[in-house]
Amino acid sequence: LFVAINWNAGGGGAFAVIPHKNVGKSYAIQIMLFDEYYRFNLLDTDFATFNDYVIASGSEDSKVMIWNIPEELGEPESPDIAPVAKLNGHGRKVGHVLFHPVADNVLASTSADLTVKLWDIEKGQEKQTLQGFLDFIQSISWNYNGSLLATTCRDKKLRIFDVRSGNVVQEASTYKVSSNTIEPISFVVPRRSDAFQSDLFPPALSGEPALSADEFFGGKNAKPKTISLEHGFQAKGKKEFVSSAPKEEEPVAQTPKTEKEYQDAYHQLRQENDDLRNQLAQRDVTIRALTIQLEQLKTGSS
């Protein structure tokens, strides 16, 4: 029903949701910007597999957020949108989010903390952490029934995880392209018919989950539910998503009333700012040291 695009990703991070039914300039009044809650760059979004009105996002503030998309999108200047769930657990920026192909409300996320986490978004719970990466994770992909997750990493390793045990079931070095040409392969079906041809149009994904999150994390497997396209496909109406994830309490700032309180508040904020600057500087030093060690290891092994 929608397409999502990163919007002003370099200036605070927002993303836009645009209905497929709108074309041309008419989309401008139907766009919904999800930007109020982003003060860091947005890095990825993914629509829920079984609910077109739910979308997940990840950003540089290390949070995964879950959003409900309203049926009637409003003006971009005055969005009234808040995330229905904030998933906290990653220690650094979240690079990818990807919903499960079979189980409802199951989401995978990757982070620069060198982990992949699996979530039950309805309960707001972290269910599993996949580890063993030596560098940034570059992509993730589920297998057909969602029992395995393939990952590629900047350490040039392709790893396949059993996501419920957390174990790597296969690992290999990534594939180098050995040719500089691509040869197209084509075929012709030597027949003409107005009848539905099931061999050319196999069953497609139905949009209905085969498992609940509890069943999946309990160890159950199932193939995706499919339907025939002989009679076409009609998108279903909105299914309301409600998360039982604990709500974050926003801190209430106390307004200073006396000159002394103003001075105390000023010095406290300045101290917090200095502490953060020192932490960032120390991290930069650590990153540079680790980079040098990595280069030395590469040089020594080559």
mmCIF file of C-alpha atoms in Angstrom:
data_model
loop_
_atom_site.group_PDB
_atom_site.id
_atom_site.type_symbol
_atom_site.label_atom_id
_atom_site.label_comp_id
_atom_site.label_asym_id
_atom_site.label_seq_id
_atom_site.Cartn_x
_atom_site.Cartn_y
_atom_site.Cartn_z
ATOM 1 C CA LEU A 1 0.000 0.000 0.000
ATOM 2 C CA PHE A 2 2.882 2.377 0.696
ATOM 3 C CA VAL A 3 6.467 3.197 -0.112
ATOM 4 C CA ALA A 4 8.860 4.579 2.518
ATOM 5 C CA ILE A 5 11.868 6.768 1.781
ATOM 6 C CA ASN A 6 14.511 8.386 3.949
ATOM 7 C CA TRP A 7 13.938 12.127 4.093
ATOM 8 C CA ASN A 8 16.610 14.683 5.023
ATOM 9 C CA ALA A 9 18.702 11.799 6.266
ATOM 10 C CA GLY A 10 21.736 14.033 6.670
ATOM 11 C CA GLY A 11 20.007 16.663 8.750
ATOM 12 C CA GLY A 12 18.384 15.002 11.725
ATOM 13 C CA GLY A 13 16.769 12.003 10.116
ATOM 14 C CA ALA A 14 13.182 11.607 9.030
ATOM 15 C CA PHE A 15 11.350 9.272 6.706
ATOM 16 C CA ALA A 16 8.281 9.687 4.550
ATOM 17 C CA VAL A 17 5.453 7.257 3.827
ATOM 18 C CA ILE A 18 3.678 7.698 0.493
ATOM 19 C CA PRO A 19 0.609 5.713 -0.656
ATOM 20 C CA HIS A 20 0.980 3.823 -3.931
ATOM 21 C CA LYS A 21 -2.405 5.123 -5.055
ATOM 22 C CA ASN A 22 -1.076 8.685 -5.262
ATOM 23 C CA VAL A 23 0.933 9.693 -8.294
ATOM 24 C CA GLY A 24 2.499 12.885 -9.560
ATOM 25 C CA LYS A 25 2.387 16.037 -7.477
ATOM 26 C CA SER A 26 -0.705 14.932 -5.570
ATOM 27 C CA TYR A 27 1.494 12.926 -3.206
ATOM 28 C CA ALA A 28 2.709 16.155 -1.618
ATOM 29 C CA ILE A 29 -0.438 16.575 0.471
ATOM 30 C CA GLN A 30 -0.575 12.886 1.364
ATOM 31 C CA ILE A 31 2.914 12.512 2.724
ATOM 32 C CA MET A 32 3.523 11.729 6.384
ATOM 33 C CA LEU A 33 6.870 12.681 7.866
ATOM 34 C CA PHE A 34 8.052 10.737 10.886
ATOM 35 C CA ASP A 35 10.599 13.247 12.131
ATOM 36 C CA GLU A 36 9.621 14.555 15.548
ATOM 37 C CA TYR A 37 11.300 11.631 17.295
ATOM 38 C CA TYR A 38 14.473 11.616 15.204
ATOM 39 C CA ARG A 39 17.363 13.770 16.300
ATOM 40 C CA PHE A 40 19.859 11.353 14.729
ATOM 41 C CA ASN A 41 20.266 10.103 11.191
ATOM 42 C CA LEU A 42 17.746 7.497 10.102
ATOM 43 C CA LEU A 43 19.416 4.459 8.533
ATOM 44 C CA ASP A 44 16.741 1.901 7.574
ATOM 45 C CA THR A 45 13.020 1.093 7.501
ATOM 46 C CA ASP A 46 10.988 -2.053 6.824
ATOM 47 C CA PHE A 47 7.250 -2.694 6.542
ATOM 48 C CA ALA A 48 5.752 -5.470 8.665
ATOM 49 C CA THR A 49 5.305 -8.632 6.599
ATOM 50 C CA PHE A 50 1.691 -9.127 7.644
ATOM 51 C CA ASN A 51 0.488 -5.594 8.305
ATOM 52 C CA ASP A 52 0.990 -2.877 5.698
ATOM 53 C CA TYR A 53 0.178 -0.216 8.287
ATOM 54 C CA VAL A 54 3.124 -1.059 10.568
ATOM 55 C CA ILE A 55 6.696 -0.008 9.828
ATOM 56 C CA ALA A 56 9.949 -0.376 11.777
ATOM 57 C CA SER A 57 12.884 2.026 11.690
ATOM 58 C CA GLY A 58 16.461 2.101 12.939
ATOM 59 C CA SER A 59 18.777 5.060 13.405
ATOM 60 C CA GLU A 60 22.056 6.314 14.807
ATOM 61 C CA ASP A 61 20.676 6.755 18.321
ATOM 62 C CA SER A 62 20.767 2.918 18.718
ATOM 63 C CA LYS A 63 16.963 2.646 18.916
ATOM 64 C CA VAL A 64 14.507 0.546 16.930
ATOM 65 C CA MET A 65 11.098 2.187 16.675
ATOM 66 C CA ILE A 66 7.761 0.719 15.605
ATOM 67 C CA TRP A 67 5.141 2.983 14.001
ATOM 68 C CA ASN A 68 1.458 2.728 13.118
ATOM 69 C CA ILE A 69 0.606 4.356 9.792
ATOM 70 C CA PRO A 70 -2.801 6.093 9.837
ATOM 71 C CA GLU A 71 -5.295 5.233 7.113
ATOM 72 C CA GLU A 72 -5.593 8.896 6.163
ATOM 73 C CA LEU A 73 -2.197 10.542 5.919
ATOM 74 C CA GLY A 74 -2.147 14.183 6.891
ATOM 75 C CA GLU A 75 -0.312 17.332 5.921
ATOM 76 C CA PRO A 76 3.482 17.129 6.207
ATOM 77 C CA GLU A 77 3.640 20.293 8.305
ATOM 78 C CA SER A 78 1.629 18.879 11.187
ATOM 79 C CA PRO A 79 2.134 15.151 11.653
ATOM 80 C CA ASP A 80 0.510 13.714 14.767
ATOM 81 C CA ILE A 81 2.548 10.541 14.892
ATOM 82 C CA ALA A 82 4.382 8.866 17.760
ATOM 83 C CA PRO A 83 6.076 5.459 17.794
ATOM 84 C CA VAL A 84 3.950 2.728 19.351
ATOM 85 C CA ALA A 85 7.077 0.997 20.633
ATOM 86 C CA LYS A 86 10.742 1.838 21.248
ATOM 87 C CA LEU A 87 13.046 -1.164 21.383
ATOM 88 C CA ASN A 88 16.185 -0.539 23.429
ATOM 89 C CA GLY A 89 19.065 -2.968 23.589
ATOM 90 C CA HIS A 90 21.663 -2.071 20.992
ATOM 91 C CA GLY A 91 24.723 -0.172 22.141
ATOM 92 C CA ARG A 92 25.441 1.668 18.898
ATOM 93 C CA LYS A 93 23.660 2.766 15.729
ATOM 94 C CA VAL A 94 21.106 0.424 14.139
ATOM 95 C CA GLY A 95 21.939 -0.223 10.485
ATOM 96 C CA HIS A 96 19.233 -2.658 9.328
ATOM 97 C CA VAL A 97 15.738 -3.771 10.325
ATOM 98 C CA LEU A 98 14.037 -6.779 8.690
ATOM 99 C CA PHE A 99 10.729 -8.483 9.491
ATOM 100 C CA HIS A 100 10.346 -12.269 9.593
ATOM 101 C CA PRO A 101 8.790 -13.945 6.483
ATOM 102 C CA VAL A 102 6.564 -16.403 8.387
ATOM 103 C CA ALA A 103 6.078 -15.417 12.051
ATOM 104 C CA ASP A 104 3.979 -12.418 13.011
ATOM 105 C CA ASN A 105 5.612 -9.462 14.814
ATOM 106 C CA VAL A 106 9.161 -10.879 14.701
ATOM 107 C CA LEU A 107 11.880 -8.414 13.719
ATOM 108 C CA ALA A 108 15.656 -8.656 13.242
ATOM 109 C CA SER A 109 17.943 -5.646 13.645
ATOM 110 C CA THR A 110 21.672 -5.134 13.135
ATOM 111 C CA SER A 111 23.927 -2.687 14.916
ATOM 112 C CA ALA A 112 27.401 -1.226 14.874
ATOM 113 C CA ASP A 113 27.796 -2.902 18.269
ATOM 114 C CA LEU A 114 28.465 -6.003 16.096
ATOM 115 C CA THR A 115 25.294 -7.877 17.021
ATOM 116 C CA VAL A 116 22.012 -8.912 15.448
ATOM 117 C CA LYS A 117 19.014 -8.862 17.763
ATOM 118 C CA LEU A 118 15.647 -10.569 17.367
ATOM 119 C CA TRP A 119 12.552 -8.921 18.809
ATOM 120 C CA ASP A 120 8.943 -9.690 19.579
ATOM 121 C CA ILE A 121 7.649 -6.233 18.708
ATOM 122 C CA GLU A 122 4.174 -6.835 20.112
ATOM 123 C CA LYS A 123 5.586 -7.467 23.584
ATOM 124 C CA GLY A 124 8.547 -5.152 23.080
ATOM 125 C CA GLN A 125 10.924 -7.915 24.124
ATOM 126 C CA GLU A 126 14.431 -8.774 22.966
ATOM 127 C CA LYS A 127 14.375 -12.540 22.357
ATOM 128 C CA GLN A 128 17.831 -13.400 20.974
ATOM 129 C CA THR A 129 21.246 -11.875 20.250
ATOM 130 C CA LEU A 130 23.503 -13.174 17.480
ATOM 131 C CA GLN A 131 27.221 -12.526 17.967
ATOM 132 C CA GLY A 132 30.593 -13.432 16.508
ATOM 133 C CA PHE A 133 31.031 -10.605 13.999
ATOM 134 C CA LEU A 134 34.472 -9.016 13.687
ATOM 135 C CA ASP A 135 33.374 -5.910 11.801
ATOM 136 C CA PHE A 136 30.263 -4.018 10.693
ATOM 137 C CA ILE A 137 27.318 -6.099 9.475
ATOM 138 C CA GLN A 138 26.457 -5.119 5.910
ATOM 139 C CA SER A 139 23.282 -7.084 5.137
ATOM 140 C CA ILE A 140 20.872 -9.714 6.465
ATOM 141 C CA SER A 141 18.392 -12.030 4.751
ATOM 142 C CA TRP A 142 15.975 -14.723 5.978
ATOM 143 C CA ASN A 143 15.644 -18.117 4.353
ATOM 144 C CA TYR A 144 12.256 -19.261 2.997
ATOM 145 C CA ASN A 145 10.737 -20.369 6.299
ATOM 146 C CA GLY A 146 12.663 -17.977 8.536
ATOM 147 C CA SER A 147 14.537 -20.648 10.499
ATOM 148 C CA LEU A 148 17.911 -19.333 9.319
ATOM 149 C CA LEU A 149 19.360 -15.866 8.848
ATOM 150 C CA ALA A 150 22.194 -15.112 6.421
ATOM 151 C CA THR A 151 24.508 -12.204 7.216
ATOM 152 C CA THR A 152 27.343 -10.524 5.344
ATOM 153 C CA CYS A 153 30.002 -8.596 7.191
ATOM 154 C CA ARG A 154 32.845 -6.232 6.420
ATOM 155 C CA ASP A 155 35.216 -8.906 7.715
ATOM 156 C CA LYS A 156 34.462 -10.668 4.375
ATOM 157 C CA LYS A 157 32.563 -13.506 6.030
ATOM 158 C CA LEU A 158 29.142 -14.832 5.112
ATOM 159 C CA ARG A 159 27.520 -16.416 8.171
ATOM 160 C CA ILE A 160 24.297 -18.417 8.389
ATOM 161 C CA PHE A 161 22.714 -18.511 11.852
ATOM 162 C CA ASP A 162 20.183 -20.772 13.454
ATOM 163 C CA VAL A 163 18.451 -17.767 14.975
ATOM 164 C CA ARG A 164 16.839 -19.547 17.921
ATOM 165 C CA SER A 165 19.968 -21.323 19.145
ATOM 166 C CA GLY A 166 22.187 -18.396 18.178
ATOM 167 C CA ASN A 167 24.712 -20.747 16.576
ATOM 168 C CA VAL A 168 26.510 -20.261 13.268
ATOM 169 C CA VAL A 169 25.565 -23.302 11.154
ATOM 170 C CA GLN A 170 27.699 -22.320 8.162
ATOM 171 C CA GLU A 171 30.427 -19.790 7.471
ATOM 172 C CA ALA A 172 32.303 -18.930 4.289
ATOM 173 C CA SER A 173 34.425 -16.193 2.811
ATOM 174 C CA THR A 174 32.432 -13.932 0.448
ATOM 175 C CA TYR A 175 32.484 -14.533 -3.407
ATOM 176 C CA LYS A 176 34.603 -12.480 -5.725
ATOM 177 C CA VAL A 177 33.353 -11.734 -9.222
ATOM 178 C CA SER A 178 35.774 -13.372 -11.668
ATOM 179 C CA SER A 179 34.268 -12.101 -14.928
ATOM 180 C CA ASN A 180 33.502 -8.658 -16.278
ATOM 181 C CA THR A 181 30.446 -9.621 -18.316
ATOM 182 C CA ILE A 182 26.827 -10.479 -17.601
ATOM 183 C CA GLU A 183 25.087 -12.804 -20.031
ATOM 184 C CA PRO A 184 21.288 -12.489 -20.067
ATOM 185 C CA ILE A 185 19.285 -15.703 -20.139
ATOM 186 C CA SER A 186 15.868 -15.564 -21.796
ATOM 187 C CA PHE A 187 13.190 -18.048 -22.765
ATOM 188 C CA VAL A 188 10.006 -18.002 -24.808
ATOM 189 C CA VAL A 189 6.771 -19.761 -23.903
ATOM 190 C CA PRO A 190 5.498 -21.143 -27.247
ATOM 191 C CA ARG A 191 1.779 -20.752 -26.570
ATOM 192 C CA ARG A 192 -0.967 -18.211 -26.349
ATOM 193 C CA SER A 193 -3.921 -18.520 -24.041
ATOM 194 C CA ASP A 194 -6.288 -16.327 -22.058
ATOM 195 C CA ALA A 195 -6.597 -19.036 -19.424
ATOM 196 C CA PHE A 196 -4.670 -18.780 -16.152
ATOM 197 C CA GLN A 197 -1.353 -20.611 -16.494
ATOM 198 C CA SER A 198 -0.340 -21.900 -13.085
ATOM 199 C CA ASP A 199 3.098 -23.046 -14.247
ATOM 200 C CA LEU A 200 3.997 -19.441 -15.123
ATOM 201 C CA PHE A 201 2.324 -17.896 -12.077
ATOM 202 C CA PRO A 202 3.058 -20.119 -9.072
ATOM 203 C CA PRO A 203 1.395 -19.569 -5.675
ATOM 204 C CA ALA A 204 2.355 -16.256 -4.096
ATOM 205 C CA LEU A 205 2.692 -15.179 -0.466
ATOM 206 C CA SER A 206 -0.745 -14.664 1.057
ATOM 207 C CA GLY A 207 0.025 -11.928 3.571
ATOM 208 C CA GLU A 208 -1.146 -14.137 6.456
ATOM 209 C CA PRO A 209 1.303 -15.316 9.156
ATOM 210 C CA ALA A 210 1.855 -19.042 9.565
ATOM 211 C CA LEU A 211 3.213 -18.674 13.105
ATOM 212 C CA SER A 212 2.861 -16.373 16.071
ATOM 213 C CA ALA A 213 5.980 -14.908 17.679
ATOM 214 C CA ASP A 214 5.582 -17.240 20.668
ATOM 215 C CA GLU A 215 5.345 -20.293 18.393
ATOM 216 C CA PHE A 216 8.428 -19.248 16.452
ATOM 217 C CA PHE A 217 10.614 -18.543 19.481
ATOM 218 C CA GLY A 218 9.272 -21.760 21.008
ATOM 219 C CA GLY A 219 10.990 -23.686 18.202
ATOM 220 C CA LYS A 220 8.168 -24.289 15.736
ATOM 221 C CA ASN A 221 8.769 -24.043 11.964
ATOM 222 C CA ALA A 222 6.263 -23.538 9.148
ATOM 223 C CA LYS A 223 6.303 -22.673 5.479
ATOM 224 C CA PRO A 224 4.793 -19.345 4.400
ATOM 225 C CA LYS A 225 1.092 -19.387 3.601
ATOM 226 C CA THR A 226 0.470 -18.973 -0.133
ATOM 227 C CA ILE A 227 -2.478 -18.258 -2.424
ATOM 228 C CA SER A 228 -3.215 -18.723 -6.113
ATOM 229 C CA LEU A 229 -3.170 -15.607 -8.273
ATOM 230 C CA GLU A 230 -5.810 -17.004 -10.611
ATOM 231 C CA HIS A 231 -8.472 -14.723 -9.157
ATOM 232 C CA GLY A 232 -6.150 -11.812 -8.358
ATOM 233 C CA PHE A 233 -5.237 -10.375 -4.983
ATOM 234 C CA GLN A 234 -7.005 -7.806 -2.834
ATOM 235 C CA ALA A 235 -5.050 -5.989 -0.132
ATOM 236 C CA LYS A 236 -6.673 -6.301 3.277
ATOM 237 C CA GLY A 237 -7.879 -3.394 5.379
ATOM 238 C CA LYS A 238 -5.971 -1.926 8.271
ATOM 239 C CA LYS A 239 -5.224 -4.257 11.179
ATOM 240 C CA GLU A 240 -4.640 -2.234 14.320
ATOM 241 C CA PHE A 241 -1.306 -2.956 15.979
ATOM 242 C CA VAL A 242 -1.006 -2.508 19.732
ATOM 243 C CA SER A 243 2.283 -3.073 21.541
ATOM 244 C CA SER A 244 2.551 -3.965 25.213
ATOM 245 C CA ALA A 245 6.149 -2.708 25.300
ATOM 246 C CA PRO A 246 6.790 -0.543 28.380
ATOM 247 C CA LYS A 247 6.480 3.142 27.631
ATOM 248 C CA GLU A 248 9.449 5.400 28.120
ATOM 249 C CA GLU A 249 8.771 8.130 30.618
ATOM 250 C CA GLU A 250 9.845 11.491 29.302
ATOM 251 C CA PRO A 251 11.867 13.429 31.897
ATOM 252 C CA VAL A 252 10.090 16.511 33.183
ATOM 253 C CA ALA A 253 12.430 19.485 33.305
ATOM 254 C CA GLN A 254 12.157 21.663 36.406
ATOM 255 C CA THR A 255 12.266 25.367 35.606
ATOM 256 C CA PRO A 256 14.754 27.228 37.819
ATOM 257 C CA LYS A 257 13.096 29.906 39.947
ATOM 258 C CA THR A 258 15.966 31.680 41.702
ATOM 259 C CA GLU A 259 19.290 33.047 40.518
ATOM 260 C CA LYS A 260 21.122 30.309 42.427
ATOM 261 C CA GLU A 261 19.012 27.605 40.761
ATOM 262 C CA TYR A 262 19.771 29.141 37.355
ATOM 263 C CA GLN A 263 23.496 29.106 38.119
ATOM 264 C CA ASP A 264 23.357 25.520 39.404
ATOM 265 C CA ALA A 265 21.426 24.352 36.326
ATOM 266 C CA TYR A 266 23.895 26.114 34.019
ATOM 267 C CA HIS A 267 26.946 24.569 35.669
ATOM 268 C CA GLN A 268 25.317 21.119 35.692
ATOM 269 C CA LEU A 269 24.519 21.286 31.970
ATOM 270 C CA ARG A 270 28.006 22.556 31.211
ATOM 271 C CA GLN A 271 29.536 19.696 33.199
ATOM 272 C CA GLU A 272 27.349 17.149 31.356
ATOM 273 C CA ASN A 273 28.409 18.688 28.044
ATOM 274 C CA ASP A 274 32.096 18.489 29.008
ATOM 275 C CA ASP A 275 31.679 14.867 30.128
ATOM 276 C CA LEU A 276 30.086 13.912 26.816
ATOM 277 C CA ARG A 277 32.854 15.639 24.875
ATOM 278 C CA ASN A 278 35.469 13.742 26.877
ATOM 279 C CA GLN A 279 33.673 10.434 26.268
ATOM 280 C CA LEU A 280 33.531 11.108 22.527
ATOM 281 C CA ALA A 281 37.202 12.067 22.443
ATOM 282 C CA GLN A 282 38.133 8.879 24.317
ATOM 283 C CA ARG A 283 36.060 6.806 21.872
ATOM 284 C CA ASP A 284 37.864 8.441 18.938
ATOM 285 C CA VAL A 285 41.198 7.495 20.485
ATOM 286 C CA THR A 286 40.020 3.913 21.028
ATOM 287 C CA ILE A 287 38.697 3.659 17.459
ATOM 288 C CA ARG A 288 41.982 4.932 16.027
ATOM 289 C CA ALA A 289 43.941 2.446 18.138
ATOM 290 C CA LEU A 290 41.713 -0.455 17.037
ATOM 291 C CA THR A 291 41.999 0.633 13.404
ATOM 292 C CA ILE A 292 45.790 0.584 13.638
ATOM 293 C CA GLN A 293 45.684 -2.889 15.232
ATOM 294 C CA LEU A 294 43.408 -4.176 12.479
ATOM 295 C CA GLU A 295 45.717 -2.815 9.790
ATOM 296 C CA GLN A 296 48.698 -4.423 11.508
ATOM 297 C CA LEU A 297 46.869 -7.768 11.687
ATOM 298 C CA LYS A 298 45.937 -7.553 7.995
ATOM 299 C CA THR A 299 49.507 -6.697 7.062
ATOM 300 C CA GLY A 300 50.851 -9.551 9.173
ATOM 301 C CA SER A 301 48.467 -12.127 7.686
ATOM 302 C CA SER A 302 49.029 -11.133 4.041
#
